[in-house]
mmCIF file of C-alpha atoms and ligand atoms in Angstrom:
data_model
loop_
_atom_site.group_PDB
_atom_site.id
_atom_site.type_symbol
_atom_site.label_atom_id
_atom_site.label_comp_id
_atom_site.label_asym_id
_atom_site.label_seq_id
_atom_site.Cartn_x
_atom_site.Cartn_y
_atom_site.Cartn_z
ATOM 1 C CA UNK A 1 75.587 -11.970 40.714
ATOM 2 C CA UNK A 2 75.278 -12.532 44.844
ATOM 3 C CA UNK A 3 75.888 -15.405 46.301
ATOM 4 C CA UNK A 4 75.074 -15.727 50.816
ATOM 5 C CA UNK A 5 76.765 -18.741 52.555
ATOM 6 C CA UNK A 6 75.345 -19.067 55.841
ATOM 7 C CA UNK A 7 76.960 -20.494 59.057
ATOM 8 C CA UNK A 8 78.260 -23.405 56.558
ATOM 9 C CA UNK A 9 79.647 -26.614 57.702
ATOM 10 C CA UNK A 10 81.063 -29.660 56.138
ATOM 11 C CA UNK A 11 81.629 -32.128 58.375
ATOM 12 C CA UNK A 12 83.432 -35.518 57.044
ATOM 13 C CA UNK A 13 82.367 -38.679 57.472
ATOM 14 C CA UNK A 14 86.321 -39.529 59.249
ATOM 15 C CA UNK A 15 84.659 -36.156 61.209
ATOM 16 C CA UNK A 16 87.266 -34.305 59.859
ATOM 17 C CA UNK A 17 85.663 -30.761 59.530
ATOM 18 C CA UNK A 18 87.164 -29.073 56.465
ATOM 19 C CA UNK A 19 84.796 -26.044 56.394
ATOM 20 C CA UNK A 20 83.102 -24.371 59.828
ATOM 21 C CA UNK A 21 80.568 -22.045 60.406
ATOM 22 C CA UNK A 22 82.217 -20.192 57.343
ATOM 23 C CA UNK A 23 79.520 -16.721 56.824
ATOM 24 C CA UNK A 24 80.841 -15.591 53.188
ATOM 25 C CA UNK A 25 79.652 -12.585 50.724
ATOM 26 C CA UNK A 26 80.496 -12.897 46.996
ATOM 27 C CA UNK A 27 79.212 -9.914 44.896
ATOM 28 C CA UNK A 28 80.243 -8.934 40.882
ATOM 29 C CA UNK A 29 84.339 -9.272 40.689
ATOM 30 C CA UNK A 30 86.439 -11.323 40.779
ATOM 31 C CA UNK A 31 87.030 -12.878 43.771
ATOM 32 C CA UNK A 32 90.589 -14.980 45.126
ATOM 33 C CA UNK A 33 90.865 -17.169 48.308
ATOM 34 C CA UNK A 34 93.453 -17.971 50.337
ATOM 35 C CA UNK A 35 94.528 -20.675 52.292
ATOM 36 C CA UNK A 36 97.183 -23.032 53.754
ATOM 37 C CA UNK A 37 96.623 -27.053 52.461
ATOM 38 C CA UNK A 38 94.351 -28.764 54.122
ATOM 39 C CA UNK A 39 92.558 -25.164 55.023
ATOM 40 C CA UNK A 40 88.316 -26.001 53.380
ATOM 41 C CA UNK A 41 89.027 -24.476 50.133
ATOM 42 C CA UNK A 42 88.248 -27.283 47.367
ATOM 43 C CA UNK A 43 86.053 -28.060 50.044
ATOM 44 C CA UNK A 44 84.089 -25.750 49.948
ATOM 45 C CA UNK A 45 84.174 -25.147 46.646
ATOM 46 C CA UNK A 46 82.827 -28.115 46.141
ATOM 47 C CA UNK A 47 79.566 -27.797 47.958
ATOM 48 C CA UNK A 48 79.335 -24.606 46.154
ATOM 49 C CA UNK A 49 78.833 -26.241 42.777
ATOM 50 C CA UNK A 50 76.401 -28.549 44.520
ATOM 51 C CA UNK A 51 78.434 -31.828 43.963
ATOM 52 C CA UNK A 52 78.587 -31.781 48.235
ATOM 53 C CA UNK A 53 75.929 -31.429 50.492
ATOM 54 C CA UNK A 54 76.925 -29.101 53.431
ATOM 55 C CA UNK A 55 76.709 -30.891 56.631
ATOM 56 C CA UNK A 56 74.722 -27.447 58.233
ATOM 57 C CA UNK A 57 74.081 -24.295 57.046
ATOM 58 C CA UNK A 58 72.920 -22.380 53.731
ATOM 59 C CA UNK A 59 73.879 -20.521 50.146
ATOM 60 C CA UNK A 60 71.748 -18.969 48.759
ATOM 61 C CA UNK A 61 72.393 -17.758 44.590
ATOM 62 C CA UNK A 62 70.479 -14.543 43.898
ATOM 63 C CA UNK A 63 68.383 -15.421 46.660
ATOM 64 C CA UNK A 64 68.126 -18.644 45.065
ATOM 65 C CA UNK A 65 68.840 -22.089 47.969
ATOM 66 C CA UNK A 66 71.250 -24.200 47.281
ATOM 67 C CA UNK A 67 68.279 -27.513 47.705
ATOM 68 C CA UNK A 68 68.133 -30.501 45.031
ATOM 69 C CA UNK A 69 65.028 -28.145 43.747
ATOM 70 C CA UNK A 70 67.133 -26.148 42.361
ATOM 71 C CA UNK A 71 70.444 -27.607 41.898
ATOM 72 C CA UNK A 72 69.838 -27.970 38.077
ATOM 73 C CA UNK A 73 68.987 -24.657 37.728
ATOM 74 C CA UNK A 74 71.780 -23.378 39.681
ATOM 75 C CA UNK A 75 74.117 -25.379 37.419
ATOM 76 C CA UNK A 76 72.689 -24.109 34.473
ATOM 77 C CA UNK A 77 75.071 -20.643 36.018
ATOM 78 C CA UNK A 78 78.090 -22.816 37.790
ATOM 79 C CA UNK A 79 81.355 -23.170 35.289
ATOM 80 C CA UNK A 80 84.352 -25.398 37.405
ATOM 81 C CA UNK A 81 87.444 -25.988 37.124
ATOM 82 C CA UNK A 82 88.389 -28.373 39.208
ATOM 83 C CA UNK A 83 91.377 -29.211 41.591
ATOM 84 C CA UNK A 84 91.915 -32.228 39.810
ATOM 85 C CA UNK A 85 90.805 -32.658 36.287
ATOM 86 C CA UNK A 86 91.216 -35.865 34.859
ATOM 87 C CA UNK A 87 89.888 -35.335 30.572
ATOM 88 C CA UNK A 88 88.960 -38.191 28.352
ATOM 89 C CA UNK A 89 92.579 -39.288 27.565
ATOM 90 C CA UNK A 90 92.392 -40.880 23.930
ATOM 91 C CA UNK A 91 89.689 -37.738 22.483
ATOM 92 C CA UNK A 92 91.595 -34.872 21.559
ATOM 93 C CA UNK A 93 91.383 -31.481 22.484
ATOM 94 C CA UNK A 94 88.720 -30.265 20.460
ATOM 95 C CA UNK A 95 86.663 -33.823 20.436
ATOM 96 C CA UNK A 96 86.403 -33.148 24.255
ATOM 97 C CA UNK A 97 85.746 -30.076 24.524
ATOM 98 C CA UNK A 98 83.278 -30.518 21.788
ATOM 99 C CA UNK A 99 81.521 -33.410 23.770
ATOM 100 C CA UNK A 100 81.414 -31.779 27.417
ATOM 101 C CA UNK A 101 80.003 -28.972 25.380
ATOM 102 C CA UNK A 102 77.547 -31.233 24.228
ATOM 103 C CA UNK A 103 76.783 -32.869 27.990
ATOM 104 C CA UNK A 104 75.797 -28.738 28.990
ATOM 105 C CA UNK A 105 73.518 -28.982 26.443
ATOM 106 C CA UNK A 106 75.093 -25.153 24.430
ATOM 107 C CA UNK A 107 73.934 -24.919 20.881
ATOM 108 C CA UNK A 108 76.539 -26.921 17.957
ATOM 109 C CA UNK A 109 77.652 -23.940 15.959
ATOM 110 C CA UNK A 110 77.998 -21.392 18.711
ATOM 111 C CA UNK A 111 80.022 -24.628 20.926
ATOM 112 C CA UNK A 112 82.209 -24.583 18.073
ATOM 113 C CA UNK A 113 82.160 -20.626 17.740
ATOM 114 C CA UNK A 114 83.559 -20.455 21.845
ATOM 115 C CA UNK A 115 85.004 -23.592 21.364
ATOM 116 C CA UNK A 116 87.742 -21.511 19.139
ATOM 117 C CA UNK A 117 87.685 -18.166 20.484
ATOM 118 C CA UNK A 118 88.574 -20.018 23.768
ATOM 119 C CA UNK A 119 90.861 -21.968 22.318
ATOM 120 C CA UNK A 120 92.707 -19.028 21.443
ATOM 121 C CA UNK A 121 92.298 -16.900 24.715
ATOM 122 C CA UNK A 122 94.366 -20.146 25.458
ATOM 123 C CA UNK A 123 97.512 -20.729 23.721
ATOM 124 C CA UNK A 124 95.887 -24.039 23.109
ATOM 125 C CA UNK A 125 94.209 -23.805 19.185
ATOM 126 C CA UNK A 126 98.174 -25.558 17.703
ATOM 127 C CA UNK A 127 97.199 -27.726 19.933
ATOM 128 C CA UNK A 128 93.631 -28.756 19.292
ATOM 129 C CA UNK A 129 94.638 -31.714 17.647
ATOM 130 C CA UNK A 130 96.058 -33.631 19.970
ATOM 131 C CA UNK A 131 94.822 -36.434 22.821
ATOM 132 C CA UNK A 132 94.263 -34.964 26.108
ATOM 133 C CA UNK A 133 96.840 -37.864 27.067
ATOM 134 C CA UNK A 134 99.376 -36.322 25.405
ATOM 135 C CA UNK A 135 99.749 -33.095 26.498
ATOM 136 C CA UNK A 136 101.206 -31.181 29.637
ATOM 137 C CA UNK A 137 100.545 -30.683 32.800
ATOM 138 C CA UNK A 138 99.986 -26.963 32.488
ATOM 139 C CA UNK A 139 98.184 -28.008 28.887
ATOM 140 C CA UNK A 140 95.571 -29.872 30.642
ATOM 141 C CA UNK A 141 95.056 -27.384 33.004
ATOM 142 C CA UNK A 142 94.190 -24.594 30.103
ATOM 143 C CA UNK A 143 92.142 -27.267 28.620
ATOM 144 C CA UNK A 144 90.018 -27.080 31.716
ATOM 145 C CA UNK A 145 89.481 -23.965 31.952
ATOM 146 C CA UNK A 146 88.310 -23.747 28.716
ATOM 147 C CA UNK A 147 85.618 -27.038 29.550
ATOM 148 C CA UNK A 148 84.615 -24.841 32.675
ATOM 149 C CA UNK A 149 84.031 -21.225 30.848
ATOM 150 C CA UNK A 150 82.321 -23.319 28.413
ATOM 151 C CA UNK A 151 78.839 -22.599 29.318
ATOM 152 C CA UNK A 152 79.705 -18.615 30.765
ATOM 153 C CA UNK A 153 78.992 -18.789 33.714
ATOM 154 C CA UNK A 154 77.529 -16.501 35.755
ATOM 155 C CA UNK A 155 79.342 -18.282 38.773
ATOM 156 C CA UNK A 156 82.935 -19.244 37.382
ATOM 157 C CA UNK A 157 84.868 -20.940 40.659
ATOM 158 C CA UNK A 158 88.621 -22.038 39.702
ATOM 159 C CA UNK A 159 90.647 -24.291 42.119
ATOM 160 C CA UNK A 160 93.831 -23.129 42.087
ATOM 161 C CA UNK A 161 94.143 -22.388 37.564
ATOM 162 C CA UNK A 162 97.405 -21.502 37.852
ATOM 163 C CA UNK A 163 99.115 -24.549 39.482
ATOM 164 C CA UNK A 164 101.396 -25.604 36.672
ATOM 165 C CA UNK A 165 101.118 -22.918 34.519
ATOM 166 C CA UNK A 166 104.759 -21.357 33.798
ATOM 167 C CA UNK A 167 105.033 -17.259 33.907
ATOM 168 C CA UNK A 168 103.695 -16.611 30.494
ATOM 169 C CA UNK A 169 100.767 -18.909 30.668
ATOM 170 C CA UNK A 170 99.944 -17.554 34.594
ATOM 171 C CA UNK A 171 100.255 -14.058 32.977
ATOM 172 C CA UNK A 172 97.729 -14.698 30.496
ATOM 173 C CA UNK A 173 94.898 -16.745 32.054
ATOM 174 C CA UNK A 174 94.698 -14.272 34.783
ATOM 175 C CA UNK A 175 94.536 -11.308 32.632
ATOM 176 C CA UNK A 176 91.620 -13.880 30.791
ATOM 177 C CA UNK A 177 89.892 -14.439 34.283
ATOM 178 C CA UNK A 178 89.870 -10.609 35.125
ATOM 179 C CA UNK A 179 88.158 -10.307 31.403
ATOM 180 C CA UNK A 180 85.909 -12.751 31.591
ATOM 181 C CA UNK A 181 84.866 -11.275 35.385
ATOM 182 C CA UNK A 182 83.359 -7.682 33.881
ATOM 183 C CA UNK A 183 79.243 -8.726 35.291
ATOM 184 C CA UNK A 184 80.408 -11.884 36.025
ATOM 185 C CA UNK A 185 81.780 -13.149 39.520
ATOM 186 C CA UNK A 186 84.975 -15.712 40.168
ATOM 187 C CA UNK A 187 86.164 -17.257 42.669
ATOM 188 C CA UNK A 188 89.704 -18.308 42.544
ATOM 189 C CA UNK A 189 91.529 -19.936 44.703
ATOM 190 C CA UNK A 190 95.428 -20.357 44.510
ATOM 191 C CA UNK A 191 98.936 -20.753 46.423
ATOM 192 C CA UNK A 192 100.418 -17.806 44.249
ATOM 193 C CA UNK A 193 99.982 -14.824 46.782
ATOM 194 C CA UNK A 194 101.020 -12.892 43.831
ATOM 195 C CA UNK A 195 97.724 -13.743 41.696
ATOM 196 C CA UNK A 196 95.597 -12.105 44.016
ATOM 197 C CA UNK A 197 97.563 -9.174 43.889
ATOM 198 C CA UNK A 198 97.359 -8.992 40.256
ATOM 199 C CA UNK A 199 93.982 -10.054 39.845
ATOM 200 C CA UNK A 200 91.366 -9.583 43.522
ATOM 201 C CA UNK A 201 90.045 -6.629 45.091
ATOM 202 C CA UNK A 202 88.809 -9.182 47.398
ATOM 203 C CA UNK A 203 90.190 -11.724 48.947
ATOM 204 C CA UNK A 204 89.137 -14.551 52.102
ATOM 205 C CA UNK A 205 90.897 -16.593 53.424
ATOM 206 C CA UNK A 206 90.735 -19.773 55.291
ATOM 207 C CA UNK A 207 92.695 -21.651 57.951
ATOM 208 C CA UNK A 208 91.478 -25.031 59.890
ATOM 209 C CA UNK A 209 88.072 -24.629 58.187
ATOM 210 C CA UNK A 210 87.577 -21.198 59.068
ATOM 211 C CA UNK A 211 87.173 -18.159 57.824
ATOM 212 C CA UNK A 212 90.212 -15.739 59.210
ATOM 213 C CA UNK A 213 90.086 -12.471 56.362
ATOM 214 C CA UNK A 214 86.911 -11.665 54.193
ATOM 215 C CA UNK A 215 86.857 -7.781 52.719
ATOM 216 C CA UNK A 216 89.268 -5.988 50.864
ATOM 217 C CA UNK A 217 92.844 -6.610 49.409
ATOM 218 C CA UNK A 218 94.186 -2.717 50.348
ATOM 219 C CA UNK A 219 92.392 -3.507 53.397
ATOM 220 C CA UNK A 220 93.983 -6.466 54.662
ATOM 221 C CA UNK A 221 97.679 -4.932 53.378
ATOM 222 C CA UNK A 222 96.798 -1.625 54.758
ATOM 223 C CA UNK A 223 96.123 -4.019 58.521
ATOM 224 C CA UNK A 224 100.050 -4.914 58.455
ATOM 225 C CA UNK A 225 101.718 -1.271 57.316
ATOM 226 C CA UNK A 226 103.619 -0.931 60.566
ATOM 227 C CA UNK A 227 104.267 -4.659 61.494
ATOM 228 C CA UNK A 228 107.397 -5.625 58.535
ATOM 229 C CA UNK A 229 110.417 -4.642 59.500
ATOM 230 C CA UNK A 230 113.805 -5.029 57.354
ATOM 231 C CA UNK A 231 116.914 -5.633 58.823
ATOM 232 C CA UNK A 232 120.398 -7.092 57.638
ATOM 233 C CA UNK A 233 122.558 -10.018 60.309
ATOM 234 C CA UNK A 234 125.984 -10.128 59.814
ATOM 235 C CA UNK A 235 125.978 -13.922 61.005
ATOM 236 C CA UNK A 236 123.572 -17.317 61.147
ATOM 237 C CA UNK A 237 124.117 -17.514 64.202
ATOM 238 C CA UNK A 238 122.042 -13.740 64.529
ATOM 239 C CA UNK A 239 120.105 -14.490 61.643
ATOM 240 C CA UNK A 240 119.064 -18.364 64.007
ATOM 241 C CA UNK A 241 117.970 -16.186 67.268
ATOM 242 C CA UNK A 242 115.329 -13.358 64.493
ATOM 243 C CA UNK A 243 114.437 -16.796 63.564
ATOM 244 C CA UNK A 244 113.618 -18.333 66.764
ATOM 245 C CA UNK A 245 111.187 -14.848 67.705
ATOM 246 C CA UNK A 246 109.858 -13.313 64.475
ATOM 247 C CA UNK A 247 107.944 -13.981 61.127
ATOM 248 C CA UNK A 248 110.083 -14.186 58.836
ATOM 249 C CA UNK A 249 108.740 -13.862 55.180
ATOM 250 C CA UNK A 250 112.186 -13.150 52.865
ATOM 251 C CA UNK A 251 114.996 -13.539 53.737
ATOM 252 C CA UNK A 252 118.168 -13.089 50.394
ATOM 253 C CA UNK A 253 121.621 -12.762 50.709
ATOM 254 C CA UNK A 254 122.608 -9.034 50.008
ATOM 255 C CA UNK A 255 125.994 -7.117 50.175
ATOM 256 C CA UNK A 256 126.735 -6.947 53.904
ATOM 257 C CA UNK A 257 125.099 -10.191 55.308
ATOM 258 C CA UNK A 258 121.285 -11.534 55.074
ATOM 259 C CA UNK A 259 118.320 -9.114 54.520
ATOM 260 C CA UNK A 260 115.710 -10.845 56.825
ATOM 261 C CA UNK A 261 112.108 -8.620 56.349
ATOM 262 C CA UNK A 262 110.620 -9.557 60.331
ATOM 263 C CA UNK A 263 106.789 -9.605 60.284
ATOM 264 C CA UNK A 264 106.474 -8.528 64.152
ATOM 265 C CA UNK A 265 103.757 -6.484 66.223
ATOM 266 C CA UNK A 266 105.893 -4.361 68.066
ATOM 267 C CA UNK A 267 109.611 -3.108 66.468
ATOM 268 C CA UNK A 268 111.873 -5.950 66.949
ATOM 269 C CA UNK A 269 115.077 -6.294 69.335
ATOM 270 C CA UNK A 270 117.289 -5.306 66.581
ATOM 271 C CA UNK A 271 118.361 -2.901 64.415
ATOM 272 C CA UNK A 272 115.925 -2.468 61.706
ATOM 273 C CA UNK A 273 113.405 -0.089 59.149
ATOM 274 C CA UNK A 274 110.131 0.143 58.658
ATOM 275 C CA UNK A 275 109.455 -1.839 55.147
ATOM 276 C CA UNK A 276 106.503 -1.485 52.415
ATOM 277 C CA UNK A 277 103.985 -4.404 53.353
ATOM 278 C CA UNK A 278 102.847 -6.395 50.039
ATOM 279 C CA UNK A 279 100.036 -9.686 50.481
ATOM 280 C CA UNK A 280 101.916 -12.247 51.197
ATOM 281 C CA UNK A 281 102.988 -9.991 54.429
ATOM 282 C CA UNK A 282 99.466 -8.695 55.389
ATOM 283 C CA UNK A 283 98.272 -13.452 54.470
ATOM 284 C CA UNK A 284 101.885 -14.771 56.460
ATOM 285 C CA UNK A 285 100.553 -11.734 59.256
ATOM 286 C CA UNK A 286 96.367 -12.749 58.802
ATOM 287 C CA UNK A 287 97.575 -16.564 59.796
ATOM 288 C CA UNK A 288 100.270 -15.939 62.184
ATOM 289 C CA UNK A 289 98.361 -13.120 64.581
ATOM 290 C CA UNK A 290 94.824 -14.380 63.694
ATOM 291 C CA UNK A 291 93.205 -10.449 65.306
ATOM 292 C CA UNK A 292 92.454 -8.952 61.802
HETATM 293 N N1 ATP B 301 86.300 -36.594 50.590
HETATM 294 C C1 ATP B 301 86.686 -36.591 52.503
HETATM 295 N N2 ATP B 301 87.402 -37.297 53.177
HETATM 296 C C2 ATP B 301 87.423 -36.636 54.428
HETATM 297 N N3 ATP B 301 88.009 -35.805 54.924
HETATM 298 C C3 ATP B 301 88.587 -35.349 53.387
HETATM 299 C C4 ATP B 301 87.714 -35.479 52.232
HETATM 300 N N4 ATP B 301 88.248 -34.175 51.483
HETATM 301 C C5 ATP B 301 88.739 -33.174 51.984
HETATM 302 N N5 ATP B 301 89.092 -33.532 53.757
HETATM 303 C C6 ATP B 301 89.773 -32.859 54.691
HETATM 304 O O1 ATP B 301 89.474 -32.231 54.637
HETATM 305 C C7 ATP B 301 89.941 -30.680 54.905
HETATM 306 C C8 ATP B 301 89.870 -30.024 54.127
HETATM 307 O O2 ATP B 301 90.629 -30.507 52.440
HETATM 308 P P1 ATP B 301 90.671 -29.673 50.792
HETATM 309 O O3 ATP B 301 90.794 -29.992 49.721
HETATM 310 O O4 ATP B 301 89.661 -29.038 51.361
HETATM 311 O O5 ATP B 301 91.806 -28.351 51.475
HETATM 312 P P2 ATP B 301 92.272 -27.179 50.703
HETATM 313 O O6 ATP B 301 92.074 -25.654 51.239
HETATM 314 O O7 ATP B 301 91.866 -27.132 49.161
HETATM 315 O O8 ATP B 301 93.764 -28.143 50.082
HETATM 316 P P3 ATP B 301 95.083 -27.208 49.135
HETATM 317 O O9 ATP B 301 95.294 -25.793 49.044
HETATM 318 O O10 ATP B 301 95.657 -28.422 49.683
HETATM 319 O O11 ATP B 301 93.892 -27.801 48.210
HETATM 320 C C9 ATP B 301 91.688 -31.870 54.794
HETATM 321 O O12 ATP B 301 91.974 -31.894 56.132
HETATM 322 C C10 ATP B 301 91.224 -32.859 54.263
HETATM 323 O O13 ATP B 301 92.368 -33.903 54.598
HETATM 324 MG MG1 MG B 302 92.232 -27.057 47.191
#
């Protein structure tokens, strides 16, 4: 599977350009999409699932152009978990999934088999006879994910699948996505950098509609190596002074004062040592310096 996005722009009627001349190639495997609120992730995903037409630019999936004449053909290969999903409130989880399976044209017996399998995988089997309106936020998210997986899409697009999940479920869902990504393509947006660090080896970062990084997680982290510093300050005044001069990616009270992690191209003007860089540091660094 290869998705090529060429010079894609989406400008809404209110003149907001949510996606700004984006180029990106997405191959097989699991691909992370990061970016601050309003960066354009959901808009890009909506174009990729054919619910939104771009203002300019083009996309191809395995050489097939995203154009209305090909939408049905493309949609058969796509699964989508939207950021905001309204499940039929009065249907039970099972009824809802069976109905959605029917809409996608999946044969009944096969559909039931898949529903059983994915309900089990998402720890929802015991809740399948509850009405959607009786579900917690995290459970709804998981039903949404099962719905997206039902047609076993070659290209799965999940917009913040782990939002609202407890830590154990987050890990299960992440692992499910990794399993699912074998010989498929999964595009996974999140604000939880840890989720991407644990699952993806390729990431893309958006800022104000532009793609500011795309490539290997490893390469991004190595770019920030040598620019992450750790120091311990004795009082609040000193901490505040550092905060005005540097980007602070973490701070924590420890014996002896306040320990701070600073992101800086040059060695900060304070007693400090180089620290291990994490993906979170690299993400913040990339957003601030944009020179990667
Ligand atoms: N239908 C719309 N009409 C007008 N502007 C829109 C519309 N949808 C999104 N926007 C604007 O486009 C920009 C990108 O929004 P988008 O939802 O794609 O961001 P996001 O990266 O998904 O953010 P978040 O992390 O909060 O989900 C924002 O400025 C938003 O206000
Ligand atoms: Mg969004």
